[in-house]
mmCIF file of C-alpha atoms and ligand atoms in Angstrom:
data_model
loop_
_atom_site.group_PDB
_atom_site.id
_atom_site.type_symbol
_atom_site.label_atom_id
_atom_site.label_comp_id
_atom_site.label_asym_id
_atom_site.label_seq_id
_atom_site.Cartn_x
_atom_site.Cartn_y
_atom_site.Cartn_z
ATOM 1 C CA UNK A 1 93.965 -3.652 45.470
ATOM 2 C CA UNK A 2 93.204 -1.165 48.197
ATOM 3 C CA UNK A 3 96.055 1.221 48.857
ATOM 4 C CA UNK A 4 96.733 0.807 52.575
ATOM 5 C CA UNK A 5 97.814 4.429 52.842
ATOM 6 C CA UNK A 6 94.515 5.658 51.448
ATOM 7 C CA UNK A 7 92.348 3.307 53.452
ATOM 8 C CA UNK A 8 90.330 5.139 56.070
ATOM 9 C CA UNK A 9 90.161 3.336 59.385
ATOM 10 C CA UNK A 10 88.051 4.161 62.407
ATOM 11 C CA UNK A 11 88.417 2.660 65.863
ATOM 12 C CA UNK A 12 85.343 2.815 68.120
ATOM 13 C CA UNK A 13 86.004 2.203 71.819
ATOM 14 C CA UNK A 14 82.990 1.357 73.976
ATOM 15 C CA UNK A 15 81.993 -0.353 77.223
ATOM 16 C CA UNK A 16 79.070 -2.704 76.493
ATOM 17 C CA UNK A 17 77.568 -4.532 73.535
ATOM 18 C CA UNK A 18 74.973 -2.096 72.046
ATOM 19 C CA UNK A 19 76.825 1.147 72.935
ATOM 20 C CA UNK A 20 78.301 1.319 69.455
ATOM 21 C CA UNK A 21 75.018 0.794 67.608
ATOM 22 C CA UNK A 22 72.630 2.765 69.820
ATOM 23 C CA UNK A 23 75.113 5.617 70.198
ATOM 24 C CA UNK A 24 76.892 5.869 66.851
ATOM 25 C CA UNK A 25 75.518 3.111 64.653
ATOM 26 C CA UNK A 26 74.449 5.594 61.995
ATOM 27 C CA UNK A 27 77.927 7.078 61.802
ATOM 28 C CA UNK A 28 79.535 3.629 61.650
ATOM 29 C CA UNK A 29 77.167 2.505 58.876
ATOM 30 C CA UNK A 30 77.729 5.710 56.914
ATOM 31 C CA UNK A 31 81.513 5.477 56.912
ATOM 32 C CA UNK A 32 81.524 1.776 56.098
ATOM 33 C CA UNK A 33 79.165 2.439 53.180
ATOM 34 C CA UNK A 34 81.686 5.024 51.958
ATOM 35 C CA UNK A 35 84.572 2.549 52.063
ATOM 36 C CA UNK A 36 86.068 3.036 55.534
ATOM 37 C CA UNK A 37 87.046 0.140 57.761
ATOM 38 C CA UNK A 38 85.621 0.221 61.272
ATOM 39 C CA UNK A 39 86.951 -1.748 64.255
ATOM 40 C CA UNK A 40 85.323 -1.885 67.687
ATOM 41 C CA UNK A 41 86.990 -2.401 71.048
ATOM 42 C CA UNK A 42 84.497 -3.239 73.789
ATOM 43 C CA UNK A 43 85.577 -3.344 77.440
ATOM 44 C CA UNK A 44 82.948 -5.802 78.725
ATOM 45 C CA UNK A 45 80.250 -8.154 77.509
ATOM 46 C CA UNK A 46 77.430 -6.432 79.380
ATOM 47 C CA UNK A 47 77.265 -9.072 82.115
ATOM 48 C CA UNK A 48 75.331 -6.819 84.491
ATOM 49 C CA UNK A 49 72.589 -5.962 82.037
ATOM 50 C CA UNK A 50 68.998 -7.027 82.451
ATOM 51 C CA UNK A 51 67.106 -9.092 79.946
ATOM 52 C CA UNK A 52 64.054 -11.297 79.577
ATOM 53 C CA UNK A 53 64.943 -14.558 81.449
ATOM 54 C CA UNK A 54 63.386 -16.620 78.640
ATOM 55 C CA UNK A 55 65.869 -15.059 76.226
ATOM 56 C CA UNK A 56 68.847 -15.470 78.565
ATOM 57 C CA UNK A 57 68.016 -19.176 79.037
ATOM 58 C CA UNK A 58 68.718 -19.790 75.363
ATOM 59 C CA UNK A 59 72.375 -18.959 76.017
ATOM 60 C CA UNK A 60 75.077 -20.139 78.356
ATOM 61 C CA UNK A 61 75.154 -16.797 80.136
ATOM 62 C CA UNK A 62 74.208 -13.141 79.873
ATOM 63 C CA UNK A 63 77.651 -12.474 78.408
ATOM 64 C CA UNK A 64 77.123 -15.132 75.728
ATOM 65 C CA UNK A 65 73.742 -13.661 74.810
ATOM 66 C CA UNK A 66 75.065 -10.130 74.547
ATOM 67 C CA UNK A 67 78.156 -11.160 72.647
ATOM 68 C CA UNK A 68 75.977 -13.011 70.142
ATOM 69 C CA UNK A 69 73.810 -9.903 69.754
ATOM 70 C CA UNK A 70 76.875 -7.766 69.220
ATOM 71 C CA UNK A 71 78.334 -10.083 66.591
ATOM 72 C CA UNK A 72 74.973 -9.953 64.792
ATOM 73 C CA UNK A 73 75.027 -6.134 64.877
ATOM 74 C CA UNK A 74 78.657 -5.991 63.704
ATOM 75 C CA UNK A 75 77.704 -8.109 60.718
ATOM 76 C CA UNK A 76 74.774 -5.838 59.846
ATOM 77 C CA UNK A 77 76.936 -2.725 60.116
ATOM 78 C CA UNK A 78 79.862 -4.315 58.276
ATOM 79 C CA UNK A 79 82.382 -3.815 61.089
ATOM 80 C CA UNK A 80 85.731 -5.507 60.336
ATOM 81 C CA UNK A 81 86.349 -6.915 63.756
ATOM 82 C CA UNK A 82 85.359 -6.571 67.403
ATOM 83 C CA UNK A 83 87.849 -6.993 70.241
ATOM 84 C CA UNK A 84 86.696 -7.577 73.827
ATOM 85 C CA UNK A 85 89.012 -6.366 76.587
ATOM 86 C CA UNK A 86 87.697 -9.074 78.922
ATOM 87 C CA UNK A 87 86.477 -6.991 81.842
ATOM 88 C CA UNK A 88 83.155 -7.472 83.601
ATOM 89 C CA UNK A 89 80.293 -4.996 83.287
ATOM 90 C CA UNK A 90 80.395 -2.771 86.414
ATOM 91 C CA UNK A 91 76.638 -2.136 86.410
ATOM 92 C CA UNK A 92 75.004 1.158 87.229
ATOM 93 C CA UNK A 93 76.477 3.419 89.878
ATOM 94 C CA UNK A 94 75.874 2.016 93.361
ATOM 95 C CA UNK A 95 75.036 -1.529 92.230
ATOM 96 C CA UNK A 96 76.787 -4.566 93.777
ATOM 97 C CA UNK A 97 78.426 -5.249 90.418
ATOM 98 C CA UNK A 98 80.583 -2.141 91.016
ATOM 99 C CA UNK A 99 82.723 -3.991 93.546
ATOM 100 C CA UNK A 100 83.253 -7.222 91.615
ATOM 101 C CA UNK A 101 87.046 -7.626 91.347
ATOM 102 C CA UNK A 102 86.751 -8.144 87.588
ATOM 103 C CA UNK A 103 84.537 -5.067 87.107
ATOM 104 C CA UNK A 104 85.921 -2.724 84.463
ATOM 105 C CA UNK A 105 85.916 0.241 86.869
ATOM 106 C CA UNK A 106 88.094 -1.727 89.298
ATOM 107 C CA UNK A 107 90.866 -1.999 86.702
ATOM 108 C CA UNK A 108 93.456 0.802 86.954
ATOM 109 C CA UNK A 109 93.555 3.253 84.049
ATOM 110 C CA UNK A 110 97.183 2.435 83.396
ATOM 111 C CA UNK A 111 96.167 -1.148 82.610
ATOM 112 C CA UNK A 112 92.975 -0.444 80.631
ATOM 113 C CA UNK A 113 94.673 2.357 78.685
ATOM 114 C CA UNK A 114 97.579 0.128 77.721
ATOM 115 C CA UNK A 115 95.197 -2.466 76.325
ATOM 116 C CA UNK A 116 93.448 0.180 74.232
ATOM 117 C CA UNK A 117 96.780 1.704 73.161
ATOM 118 C CA UNK A 118 97.770 -1.726 71.849
ATOM 119 C CA UNK A 119 94.831 -1.618 69.390
ATOM 120 C CA UNK A 120 95.514 1.996 68.433
ATOM 121 C CA UNK A 121 99.101 1.108 67.523
ATOM 122 C CA UNK A 122 98.193 -2.170 65.872
ATOM 123 C CA UNK A 123 95.272 -0.916 63.751
ATOM 124 C CA UNK A 124 96.576 2.640 63.157
ATOM 125 C CA UNK A 125 93.132 4.243 62.736
ATOM 126 C CA UNK A 126 92.938 7.831 61.487
ATOM 127 C CA UNK A 127 89.939 8.340 63.794
ATOM 128 C CA UNK A 128 89.110 7.183 67.299
ATOM 129 C CA UNK A 129 85.545 7.531 68.606
ATOM 130 C CA UNK A 130 84.396 7.063 72.180
ATOM 131 C CA UNK A 131 82.122 8.487 74.914
ATOM 132 C CA UNK A 132 82.090 12.058 76.213
ATOM 133 C CA UNK A 133 83.563 12.790 79.708
ATOM 134 C CA UNK A 134 80.301 11.924 81.466
ATOM 135 C CA UNK A 135 79.901 8.737 79.460
ATOM 136 C CA UNK A 136 76.832 9.970 77.619
ATOM 137 C CA UNK A 137 74.449 9.461 80.535
ATOM 138 C CA UNK A 138 76.777 8.811 83.469
ATOM 139 C CA UNK A 139 77.307 5.046 83.354
ATOM 140 C CA UNK A 140 80.513 4.326 85.361
ATOM 141 C CA UNK A 141 81.868 2.018 82.626
ATOM 142 C CA UNK A 142 81.332 4.686 79.964
ATOM 143 C CA UNK A 143 83.216 7.258 82.052
ATOM 144 C CA UNK A 144 86.017 4.746 82.672
ATOM 145 C CA UNK A 145 86.162 4.078 78.926
ATOM 146 C CA UNK A 146 86.523 7.784 78.144
ATOM 147 C CA UNK A 147 89.299 8.156 80.735
ATOM 148 C CA UNK A 148 91.024 5.017 79.463
ATOM 149 C CA UNK A 149 90.989 6.299 75.890
ATOM 150 C CA UNK A 150 92.442 9.672 76.908
ATOM 151 C CA UNK A 151 95.299 7.890 78.664
ATOM 152 C CA UNK A 152 95.631 5.373 75.806
ATOM 153 C CA UNK A 153 96.239 8.212 73.352
ATOM 154 C CA UNK A 154 99.113 9.478 75.505
ATOM 155 C CA UNK A 155 100.593 5.981 75.732
ATOM 156 C CA UNK A 156 100.143 5.239 72.042
ATOM 157 C CA UNK A 157 102.059 8.338 70.973
ATOM 158 C CA UNK A 158 104.883 7.912 73.480
ATOM 159 C CA UNK A 159 107.661 6.091 71.671
ATOM 160 C CA UNK A 160 109.449 5.429 74.953
ATOM 161 C CA UNK A 161 106.633 3.090 75.969
ATOM 162 C CA UNK A 162 106.953 -0.352 74.428
ATOM 163 C CA UNK A 163 103.837 -2.359 73.662
ATOM 164 C CA UNK A 164 104.766 -5.658 72.073
ATOM 165 C CA UNK A 165 107.230 -3.899 69.795
ATOM 166 C CA UNK A 166 104.524 -1.870 68.006
ATOM 167 C CA UNK A 167 105.416 1.536 66.578
ATOM 168 C CA UNK A 168 104.021 4.607 68.355
ATOM 169 C CA UNK A 169 100.993 6.061 66.619
ATOM 170 C CA UNK A 170 98.956 9.281 66.713
ATOM 171 C CA UNK A 171 95.427 9.207 65.227
ATOM 172 C CA UNK A 172 94.534 12.273 63.164
ATOM 173 C CA UNK A 173 91.304 12.898 65.038
ATOM 174 C CA UNK A 174 89.484 11.860 68.192
ATOM 175 C CA UNK A 175 85.766 12.482 68.676
ATOM 176 C CA UNK A 176 83.455 11.996 71.633
ATOM 177 C CA UNK A 177 79.884 10.971 71.000
ATOM 178 C CA UNK A 178 77.441 13.152 72.887
ATOM 179 C CA UNK A 179 73.762 14.067 73.001
ATOM 180 C CA UNK A 180 72.473 17.325 71.552
ATOM 181 C CA UNK A 181 71.592 19.455 74.564
ATOM 182 C CA UNK A 182 69.283 21.893 72.828
ATOM 183 C CA UNK A 183 66.903 19.203 71.741
ATOM 184 C CA UNK A 184 67.113 17.391 75.054
ATOM 185 C CA UNK A 185 65.969 20.491 76.885
ATOM 186 C CA UNK A 186 62.831 20.471 74.782
ATOM 187 C CA UNK A 187 62.358 16.735 75.348
ATOM 188 C CA UNK A 188 62.620 17.141 79.121
ATOM 189 C CA UNK A 189 59.839 19.684 79.072
ATOM 190 C CA UNK A 190 57.666 17.419 76.947
ATOM 191 C CA UNK A 191 58.231 14.158 78.810
ATOM 192 C CA UNK A 192 55.902 14.798 81.777
ATOM 193 C CA UNK A 193 53.098 15.448 79.282
ATOM 194 C CA UNK A 194 53.526 11.827 78.186
ATOM 195 C CA UNK A 195 53.700 10.564 81.739
ATOM 196 C CA UNK A 196 57.457 10.054 81.596
ATOM 197 C CA UNK A 197 59.868 10.981 84.355
ATOM 198 C CA UNK A 198 62.913 12.704 82.794
ATOM 199 C CA UNK A 199 65.118 11.526 85.680
ATOM 200 C CA UNK A 200 64.268 7.844 85.191
ATOM 201 C CA UNK A 201 64.471 7.015 81.555
ATOM 202 C CA UNK A 202 65.348 3.943 79.544
ATOM 203 C CA UNK A 203 64.582 0.261 79.827
ATOM 204 C CA UNK A 204 66.337 0.081 83.209
ATOM 205 C CA UNK A 205 65.226 3.572 84.292
ATOM 206 C CA UNK A 206 68.898 4.442 84.622
ATOM 207 C CA UNK A 207 69.072 7.484 82.366
ATOM 208 C CA UNK A 208 68.672 10.818 84.114
ATOM 209 C CA UNK A 209 68.140 13.508 81.494
ATOM 210 C CA UNK A 210 68.276 16.258 84.090
ATOM 211 C CA UNK A 211 71.735 15.123 85.211
ATOM 212 C CA UNK A 212 72.967 14.811 81.635
ATOM 213 C CA UNK A 213 72.025 18.423 81.013
ATOM 214 C CA UNK A 214 74.191 19.638 83.880
ATOM 215 C CA UNK A 215 77.175 19.141 81.610
ATOM 216 C CA UNK A 216 77.103 21.187 78.440
ATOM 217 C CA UNK A 217 79.347 19.940 75.664
ATOM 218 C CA UNK A 218 79.916 21.766 72.404
ATOM 219 C CA UNK A 219 78.980 19.991 69.202
ATOM 220 C CA UNK A 220 81.684 20.072 66.544
ATOM 221 C CA UNK A 221 80.349 17.472 64.166
ATOM 222 C CA UNK A 222 76.894 16.356 63.159
ATOM 223 C CA UNK A 223 76.800 13.198 61.090
ATOM 224 C CA UNK A 224 73.664 12.611 59.079
ATOM 225 C CA UNK A 225 72.968 9.018 58.224
ATOM 226 C CA UNK A 226 69.561 8.996 56.561
ATOM 227 C CA UNK A 227 70.859 7.016 53.559
ATOM 228 C CA UNK A 228 71.970 4.167 55.822
ATOM 229 C CA UNK A 229 69.267 4.455 58.492
ATOM 230 C CA UNK A 230 67.919 1.029 57.526
ATOM 231 C CA UNK A 231 71.338 -0.558 58.189
ATOM 232 C CA UNK A 232 71.492 1.053 61.610
ATOM 233 C CA UNK A 233 67.980 -0.195 62.280
ATOM 234 C CA UNK A 234 68.877 -3.786 61.359
ATOM 235 C CA UNK A 235 71.910 -3.643 63.653
ATOM 236 C CA UNK A 236 69.789 -2.256 66.504
ATOM 237 C CA UNK A 237 67.275 -5.076 65.982
ATOM 238 C CA UNK A 238 70.045 -7.582 66.844
ATOM 239 C CA UNK A 239 69.918 -6.273 70.423
ATOM 240 C CA UNK A 240 66.699 -7.996 71.428
ATOM 241 C CA UNK A 241 67.753 -8.183 75.095
ATOM 242 C CA UNK A 242 68.007 -4.393 75.174
ATOM 243 C CA UNK A 243 64.803 -3.643 73.324
ATOM 244 C CA UNK A 244 66.629 -2.756 70.117
ATOM 245 C CA UNK A 245 64.097 -4.656 68.052
ATOM 246 C CA UNK A 246 61.332 -2.361 69.202
ATOM 247 C CA UNK A 247 61.207 1.021 67.557
ATOM 248 C CA UNK A 248 60.862 2.895 70.813
ATOM 249 C CA UNK A 249 63.290 0.605 72.656
ATOM 250 C CA UNK A 250 65.918 3.237 72.984
ATOM 251 C CA UNK A 251 64.146 6.513 73.242
ATOM 252 C CA UNK A 252 67.018 8.891 72.661
ATOM 253 C CA UNK A 253 68.230 7.262 69.478
ATOM 254 C CA UNK A 254 64.687 6.788 68.277
ATOM 255 C CA UNK A 255 64.049 10.463 68.827
ATOM 256 C CA UNK A 256 67.266 11.500 67.085
ATOM 257 C CA UNK A 257 66.390 9.336 64.128
ATOM 258 C CA UNK A 258 62.889 10.673 64.090
ATOM 259 C CA UNK A 259 64.078 14.273 64.152
ATOM 260 C CA UNK A 260 66.880 14.211 61.601
ATOM 261 C CA UNK A 261 68.760 10.891 61.530
ATOM 262 C CA UNK A 262 71.951 12.335 62.925
ATOM 263 C CA UNK A 263 74.526 11.687 65.604
ATOM 264 C CA UNK A 264 76.614 14.408 67.181
ATOM 265 C CA UNK A 265 80.214 14.543 68.375
ATOM 266 C CA UNK A 266 82.497 16.798 70.321
ATOM 267 C CA UNK A 267 86.004 17.042 68.876
ATOM 268 C CA UNK A 268 88.633 16.064 71.435
ATOM 269 C CA UNK A 269 91.715 16.062 69.222
ATOM 270 C CA UNK A 270 92.987 18.193 67.634
ATOM 271 C CA UNK A 271 91.501 21.033 69.662
ATOM 272 C CA UNK A 272 88.936 22.493 67.250
ATOM 273 C CA UNK A 273 89.368 25.963 65.821
ATOM 274 C CA UNK A 274 86.217 28.030 65.516
ATOM 275 C CA UNK A 275 82.657 26.985 66.058
ATOM 276 C CA UNK A 276 81.520 25.705 62.708
ATOM 277 C CA UNK A 277 79.842 22.337 62.873
ATOM 278 C CA UNK A 278 81.329 19.908 60.372
ATOM 279 C CA UNK A 279 79.459 17.110 58.678
ATOM 280 C CA UNK A 280 82.367 14.803 58.011
ATOM 281 C CA UNK A 281 84.624 13.515 60.781
ATOM 282 C CA UNK A 282 87.630 13.406 58.442
ATOM 283 C CA UNK A 283 87.183 17.036 57.398
ATOM 284 C CA UNK A 284 90.068 19.334 58.298
ATOM 285 C CA UNK A 285 92.274 16.587 59.697
ATOM 286 C CA UNK A 286 94.714 15.941 56.863
HETATM 287 ZN ZN1 ZN B 1 76.969 1.016 77.789
#
């Protein structure tokens, strides 16, 4: 029997189906392969995403398609369980989806944070992983997720706040997934040579590399996942609507995999001491 006290648990909090796999799928696969349990909380079902109409027609709705893709990816990665918070995808900044009353960004932080705090208390993960303060590449839902998690951590640890009678809980470590700036600077210089505009990248041309580079985040952990790269790849292939089944579908992750099969994180909690990059998210947290 697994000793519950020894069991390593990780909670990943994201905004849309695919964020977990494209952003940190290698890390998730690595820790599961080493015996950790991983749970995912996802704020929306990616309702505002774009996909091939022929593919969408096979499902009841865009949400149903993307949920099915996510469940497929969770199975490939070996994730214990996924919990949807039930909000609607807010779409890219400035899109009409922003103002939908059910849009995730319309929900007050106090409410979204409480929902996330519920899972932190209930699951008691040693680690919580989410987006960096600019949501990786600036998606409003990613930024709202980051802010919700920050608030959720305060709520979760505050024993004066009651959430369905659950005990207050403080994870040992919180990490923010980010993109390695050094390499991105090189990529930006190279992109025009391949006829690519660094301000309009990705399937929906909604990734602005130049904007991403305006924020410089330190890297405290680099997780190499070469041994489980094939698992990450199978999970990514579940996301057909987002081009995950094509090798170059998601350029950044493809490039990272191509370069060294690693994902990088900034340590949010506890405040890191020194500048050494660690290669294990649990390191130094006991
Ligand atoms: Zn997303």
